[in-house]
Coordinates of C-alpha atoms and ligand atoms in Angstrom, one line a residue:
X1 CA 0.0 0.0 0.0
X2 CA 1.3 3.4 -0.9
X3 CA 2.3 5.8 1.8
X4 CA 1.3 9.4 1.2
X5 CA 1.9 12.7 3.0
X6 CA -1.3 14.3 4.3
X7 CA -2.0 17.8 5.7
X8 CA -3.7 17.6 9.1
X9 CA -3.2 21.0 10.5
X10 CA -2.3 24.6 9.6
X11 CA -1.5 27.7 11.5
X12 CA -0.3 31.3 11.1
X13 CA 0.8 34.3 13.2
X14 CA 1.1 37.9 12.3
X15 CA 2.6 40.4 14.8
X16 CA 0.1 43.1 15.8
X17 CA 2.1 46.2 14.7
X18 CA 0.9 47.4 11.3
X19 CA 3.2 49.6 9.1
X20 CA 1.3 51.1 6.2
X21 CA 2.6 52.5 2.9
X22 CA 1.8 56.0 4.3
X23 CA 4.0 55.2 7.3
X24 CA 6.9 54.3 4.9
X25 CA 6.2 57.4 2.9
X26 CA 7.2 59.4 5.9
X27 CA 10.5 57.5 6.1
X28 CA 11.6 57.5 2.4
X29 CA 10.7 59.2 -0.8
X30 CA 7.8 57.0 -2.0
X31 CA 4.0 57.0 -1.9
X32 CA 1.1 54.7 -1.2
X33 CA 0.0 54.8 -4.8
X34 CA 3.5 53.9 -6.2
X35 CA 3.9 51.0 -3.8
X36 CA 0.4 49.6 -4.4
X37 CA 0.5 49.9 -8.2
X38 CA 4.0 48.3 -8.5
X39 CA 3.6 45.6 -5.8
X40 CA 0.0 45.2 -4.6
X41 CA 1.1 45.9 -1.1
X42 CA -0.8 48.3 1.2
X43 CA 0.6 47.4 4.7
X44 CA 2.8 44.8 6.4
X45 CA 3.2 43.6 10.0
X46 CA 6.3 44.3 12.1
X47 CA 7.5 42.1 15.0
X48 CA 7.7 43.7 18.4
X49 CA 11.2 44.0 20.1
X50 CA 10.5 40.9 22.3
X51 CA 9.5 38.7 19.4
X52 CA 11.8 36.2 17.7
X53 CA 11.6 33.7 14.9
X54 CA 11.0 30.9 17.4
X55 CA 8.4 32.8 19.5
X56 CA 6.4 33.5 16.4
X57 CA 6.9 29.9 15.1
X58 CA 5.5 28.6 18.4
X59 CA 2.2 30.4 18.0
X60 CA 1.7 29.2 14.4
X61 CA 2.8 25.7 15.3
X62 CA 0.4 25.4 18.2
X63 CA -2.5 26.4 16.0
X64 CA -1.5 23.7 13.5
X65 CA -1.2 21.1 16.3
X66 CA -4.7 22.1 17.7
X67 CA -6.3 21.7 14.3
X68 CA -4.6 18.3 13.8
X69 CA -5.9 17.1 17.2
X70 CA -2.7 15.3 18.0
X71 CA -0.3 15.9 21.0
X72 CA 2.8 18.0 20.3
X73 CA 4.8 15.0 21.5
X74 CA 3.5 12.9 18.6
X75 CA 5.6 15.1 16.3
X76 CA 8.8 13.3 15.3
X77 CA 10.4 15.9 13.0
X78 CA 10.5 19.7 13.1
X79 CA 11.7 21.6 10.0
X80 CA 11.9 25.4 10.3
X81 CA 12.7 27.6 7.3
X82 CA 14.0 31.0 8.2
X83 CA 16.5 33.6 7.0
X84 CA 16.2 35.5 10.3
X85 CA 17.0 33.1 13.1
X86 CA 17.6 34.6 16.6
X87 CA 20.7 32.4 16.9
X88 CA 23.2 31.0 14.4
X89 CA 22.9 28.0 16.6
X90 CA 21.0 26.3 18.2
X91 CA 18.7 26.1 15.2
X92 CA 15.3 27.8 15.4
X93 CA 13.9 24.3 15.1
X94 CA 15.6 23.2 18.3
X95 CA 14.4 26.4 20.1
X96 CA 10.9 25.6 18.8
X97 CA 11.2 22.0 19.9
X98 CA 12.0 23.1 23.5
X99 CA 9.1 25.7 23.4
X100 CA 6.7 22.9 22.4
X101 CA 8.1 20.5 25.0
X102 CA 8.9 17.8 22.5
X103 CA 11.8 15.7 23.7
X104 CA 11.9 12.9 21.2
X105 CA 12.1 14.3 17.7
X106 CA 14.7 15.6 15.3
X107 CA 14.7 19.3 14.4
X108 CA 16.7 21.3 11.9
X109 CA 16.6 24.6 10.0
X110 CA 16.7 25.0 6.3
X111 CA 17.9 28.1 4.4
X112 CA 16.3 28.6 1.0
X113 CA 15.2 32.3 1.4
X114 CA 11.7 32.8 0.1
X115 CA 11.4 29.2 -1.2
X116 CA 12.0 27.9 2.4
X117 CA 8.5 26.6 3.0
X118 CA 8.3 24.8 -0.3
X119 CA 11.7 23.2 0.3
X120 CA 10.6 22.2 3.8
X121 CA 7.4 20.6 2.5
X122 CA 9.5 18.7 -0.1
X123 CA 12.0 17.4 2.6
X124 CA 9.1 16.4 4.9
X125 CA 7.4 14.5 2.1
X126 CA 10.6 12.5 1.4
X127 CA 10.9 11.5 5.1
X128 CA 7.2 10.6 5.5
X129 CA 7.0 8.6 2.2
X130 CA 10.1 6.5 3.2
X131 CA 8.7 5.8 6.7
X132 CA 11.5 7.6 8.5
X133 CA 9.0 10.1 10.1
X134 CA 5.2 9.9 10.8
X135 CA 4.3 13.4 11.9
X136 CA 6.3 16.3 10.6
X137 CA 5.9 20.0 11.5
X138 CA 7.0 22.5 8.9
X139 CA 7.3 26.2 9.8
X140 CA 8.4 29.3 8.0
X141 CA 9.1 32.2 10.4
X142 CA 10.6 35.5 9.5
X143 CA 11.4 38.9 11.0
X144 CA 12.3 40.5 7.7
X145 CA 12.0 44.0 9.2
X146 CA 15.3 43.4 11.0
X147 CA 17.3 42.8 7.8
X148 CA 15.6 45.5 5.8
X149 CA 17.3 48.9 5.4
X150 CA 14.5 51.3 6.2
X151 CA 16.3 54.0 4.3
X152 CA 16.3 52.0 1.1
X153 CA 13.0 52.6 -0.8
X154 CA 13.7 49.9 -3.3
X155 CA 13.5 47.1 -0.7
X156 CA 11.8 48.4 2.5
X157 CA 8.4 48.7 0.8
X158 CA 8.3 45.0 0.1
X159 CA 8.9 42.9 3.2
X160 CA 6.9 42.0 6.4
X161 CA 7.1 39.7 9.4
X162 CA 5.1 36.6 10.2
X163 CA 5.1 32.8 10.7
X164 CA 3.1 30.0 9.0
X165 CA 3.0 26.3 10.0
X166 CA 1.7 23.1 8.5
X167 CA 1.5 19.7 10.2
X168 CA 1.9 16.6 8.0
X169 CA 1.2 13.0 8.7
X170 CA 1.5 9.6 6.9
X171 CA -1.7 8.4 5.2
X172 CA -2.9 5.8 2.6
X173 CA -4.4 8.4 0.2
X174 CA -3.0 11.5 -1.4
X175 CA -1.8 13.9 -0.1
X176 CA 1.2 15.6 -1.5
X177 CA 1.2 14.5 -5.2
X178 CA 4.6 15.8 -6.1
X179 CA 7.3 18.4 -5.1
X180 CA 9.9 20.0 -7.3
X181 CA 12.8 22.0 -5.9
X182 CA 15.7 23.7 -7.7
X183 CA 18.4 26.2 -7.2
X184 CA 21.0 28.1 -9.3
X185 CA 23.7 29.9 -7.4
X186 CA 24.6 32.1 -10.3
X187 CA 22.4 34.9 -9.3
X188 CA 24.0 35.9 -5.9
X189 CA 24.4 39.5 -6.9
X190 CA 20.7 40.1 -7.8
X191 CA 19.4 39.4 -4.3
X192 CA 21.4 38.8 -1.1
X193 CA 21.7 39.6 2.6
X194 CA 25.2 39.4 4.2
X195 CA 25.8 37.7 7.5
X196 CA 25.5 40.5 10.1
X197 CA 29.0 39.5 11.3
X198 CA 30.4 40.6 7.9
X199 CA 28.8 44.1 8.3
X200 CA 30.1 44.4 11.9
X201 CA 33.6 43.5 10.9
X202 CA 33.6 45.8 7.8
X203 CA 31.8 48.6 9.8
X204 CA 29.7 49.1 6.6
X205 CA 26.0 49.9 7.4
X206 CA 24.8 48.7 4.0
X207 CA 26.3 45.2 4.4
X208 CA 23.8 44.5 7.2
X209 CA 20.7 44.4 5.0
X210 CA 18.9 42.9 2.0
X211 CA 20.3 44.1 -1.3
X212 CA 18.2 43.6 -4.4
X213 CA 18.2 44.5 -8.1
X214 CA 14.4 44.3 -8.2
X215 CA 13.7 44.7 -11.8
X216 CA 16.1 41.9 -12.8
X217 CA 14.8 39.6 -10.1
X218 CA 11.3 40.3 -11.3
X219 CA 12.0 39.1 -14.9
X220 CA 13.8 35.9 -13.8
X221 CA 11.0 35.1 -11.2
X222 CA 8.3 35.4 -13.9
X223 CA 10.1 33.1 -16.3
X224 CA 11.2 30.6 -13.7
X225 CA 7.8 30.3 -12.1
X226 CA 6.2 29.7 -15.5
X227 CA 8.6 26.8 -16.0
X228 CA 7.9 25.2 -12.6
X229 CA 4.2 25.3 -13.4
X230 CA 4.8 23.4 -16.6
X231 CA 7.1 20.9 -14.8
X232 CA 4.6 20.2 -12.1
X233 CA 1.6 19.7 -14.4
X234 CA 3.7 17.4 -16.7
X235 CA 5.0 15.3 -13.8
X236 CA 1.4 14.6 -12.8
X237 CA -0.1 14.3 -16.2
X238 CA -2.5 17.1 -15.3
X239 CA -4.1 20.0 -17.2
X240 CA -4.3 23.6 -16.0
X241 CA -8.0 23.1 -15.4
X242 CA -7.3 20.3 -12.8
X243 CA -5.8 22.9 -10.4
X244 CA -8.4 24.4 -8.0
X245 CA -6.2 26.8 -6.1
X246 CA -2.9 28.6 -6.6
X247 CA -1.1 29.4 -3.3
X248 CA 1.9 31.4 -4.4
X249 CA 4.8 33.0 -2.6
X250 CA 3.6 36.6 -2.0
X251 CA 6.3 38.8 -3.5
X252 CA 4.5 41.0 -6.0
X253 CA 1.0 40.9 -7.4
X254 CA 2.3 41.3 -10.9
X255 CA 4.5 38.2 -10.6
X256 CA 1.6 36.2 -9.1
X257 CA -0.8 37.4 -11.9
X258 CA 1.7 36.2 -14.5
X259 CA 1.7 32.7 -12.9
X260 CA -2.1 32.6 -12.7
X261 CA -2.3 33.6 -16.3
X262 CA 0.1 30.8 -17.3
X263 CA -2.3 28.4 -15.5
X264 CA -5.3 29.9 -17.2
X265 CA -6.7 30.8 -13.7
X266 CA -8.6 33.8 -12.6
X267 CA -7.3 35.8 -9.6
X268 CA -10.4 34.4 -7.7
X269 CA -8.6 31.1 -7.6
X270 CA -5.4 32.6 -6.1
X271 CA -5.0 32.9 -2.3
X272 CA -3.6 36.5 -2.0
X273 CA -2.3 37.8 1.3
X274 CA 0.2 40.2 0.0
X275 CA -1.9 43.3 0.3
X276 CA -1.8 43.4 4.1
X277 CA 1.2 41.3 4.8
X278 CA 3.9 42.1 2.2
X279 CA 6.5 39.6 1.4
X280 CA 7.1 37.4 4.5
X281 CA 9.7 35.3 2.8
X282 CA 9.6 31.7 3.8
X283 CA 6.4 32.2 5.9
X284 CA 4.3 33.5 3.0
X285 CA 3.1 30.3 1.3
X286 CA 2.2 28.7 4.6
X287 CA 0.4 31.9 5.8
X288 CA -1.6 32.0 2.6
X289 CA -2.4 28.3 2.7
X290 CA -3.5 28.6 6.4
X291 CA -5.8 31.6 5.4
X292 CA -7.4 29.7 2.5
X293 CA -8.0 26.6 4.7
X294 CA -9.3 28.5 7.7
X295 CA -11.7 30.8 5.8
X296 CA -13.1 27.7 4.0
X297 CA -12.0 28.5 0.4
X298 CA -9.7 25.5 0.2
X299 CA -11.9 22.4 0.6
X300 CA -11.1 18.8 1.2
X301 CA -10.4 16.9 -2.0
X302 CA -9.3 20.0 -3.9
X303 CA -6.0 20.3 -5.8
X304 CA -3.7 23.0 -4.7
X305 CA -0.5 24.3 -6.4
X306 CA 2.0 26.1 -4.1
X307 CA 5.0 27.8 -5.7
X308 CA 7.9 30.0 -4.5
X309 CA 10.9 31.8 -5.7
X310 CA 13.7 33.4 -3.7
X311 CA 17.3 34.4 -3.3
X312 CA 19.9 31.9 -4.5
X313 CA 18.1 31.7 -6.7
X314 CA 15.9 29.0 -5.3
X315 CA 12.5 27.9 -6.5
X316 CA 10.0 25.1 -6.3
X317 CA 6.5 23.9 -6.2
X318 CA 4.2 21.5 -4.2
X319 CA 1.2 19.9 -5.7
X320 CA -1.2 18.5 -3.1
X321 CA -4.7 17.2 -2.8
X322 CA -6.1 18.7 0.4
Ligands
LIG1 C1 11.0 46.2 -6.5 C2 9.9 46.5 -7.5 C3 8.6 46.7 -6.9 C4 10.3 47.8 -8.3 O1 9.4 48.0 -9.3 P1 9.9 48.3 -10.8 O2 8.8 48.6 -11.6 O3 10.8 47.1 -11.2 O4 10.8 49.6 -10.6 P2 12.3 49.9 -11.0 O5 13.2 49.2 -10.0 O6 12.5 49.6 -12.4 O7 12.4 51.4 -10.7 C5 11.7 52.3 -11.5 C6 11.8 53.7 -10.9 O8 11.2 53.8 -9.6 C7 12.0 54.3 -8.6 N1 11.7 53.7 -7.3 C8 12.2 52.5 -6.8 N2 11.6 52.3 -5.6 C9 10.7 53.3 -5.4 C10 9.7 53.6 -4.4 N3 9.6 52.8 -3.3 N4 9.0 54.7 -4.6 C11 9.1 55.5 -5.6 N5 9.9 55.2 -6.6 C12 10.7 54.1 -6.5 C13 13.4 53.9 -9.1 O9 14.4 54.7 -8.5 C14 13.3 54.1 -10.6 O10 13.4 55.5 -10.8 P3 14.1 56.0 -12.2 O11 13.3 55.5 -13.3 O12 14.1 57.5 -12.0 O13 15.5 55.4 -12.2 C15 9.9 45.3 -8.5 O14 11.0 45.3 -9.3 C16 9.7 44.0 -7.9 O15 8.8 43.7 -7.2 N6 10.7 43.1 -8.1 C17 10.7 41.7 -7.6 C18 11.1 41.8 -6.2 C19 10.9 40.4 -5.6 O16 10.0 39.7 -5.9 N7 11.8 40.2 -4.6 C20 11.8 39.1 -3.8 C21 11.9 37.8 -4.5 S1 11.6 36.6 -3.4

């Protein structure tokens, strides 16, 4: 009998502080209309000074565990995707494990920038399908506001903070149908964030933050996401019309619209959270999926395509039957 990976719980956390486009317009030379027209973003959430990647991950994870109706101690693997860990080590996954009171599990972080949650789901799927793990918690948790230069209008308008979680278990029916992950290290200069240690040693302020050539990233993202859609459909012998929901990484409405068009989907079939969350990096796909599940748009038996693209470049997709 086949062993499949099934979603049994989702969760999400957004910090209470809201930073609007008008707030940013008082910090740098920009405007609400420019930001909204170019990106689709109106506001984003900002973590408070006491919050960390693991504290936000815990809230999202507990929601997923509650929905699943299992005990936290039933989880045997914890995968956290983050580019903003509070410690280089221990990993955020280990810190989360302690917060959740799970003694017998393996926890580790992955670094795939904005593709982190899709990478995490792909890794979890391999471990569940092979029988190595039964219940896997995947979390994306990001405090992007701490690695954004709030005097750089080309990047500070885009990012926000948040955490998303998903709980997966082994089942006899699909489940995750396929996952596809890729990277190409040849694009380092278009989008990067140095290790803070490097900035401290060099005493160069700009080395502490995200650096991006947005226009060039945009073009590669649109083309690459178009290819991953083709790859995912072909691998499953599916047509565009077989997909009920697109749950994309939330970087820019125009990038998302291009992917939806490639799938022949209307924007009504896309879970969009960008407007009031901005780009929450590895948290964004899980936050969007959680929203779609909890507000009842994504129904049992429906086919969902998740996709993401991020620094590296990294990119990937997950096709699942909910
Ligand atoms: C960042 C982004 C919104 C910029 O939009 P764009 O249409 O590409 O704009 P450009 O970078 O070409 O800049 C156009 C002009 O707007 C200006 N500009 C840039 N940011 C601005 C802002 N916040 N407000 C007002 N003007 C701005 C630029 O200086 C430039 O001015 P110029 O023509 O006088 O030189 C867009 O490129 C984008 O979203 N890229 C993808 C980013 C992404 O997805 N990153 C994460 C991947 S995970």
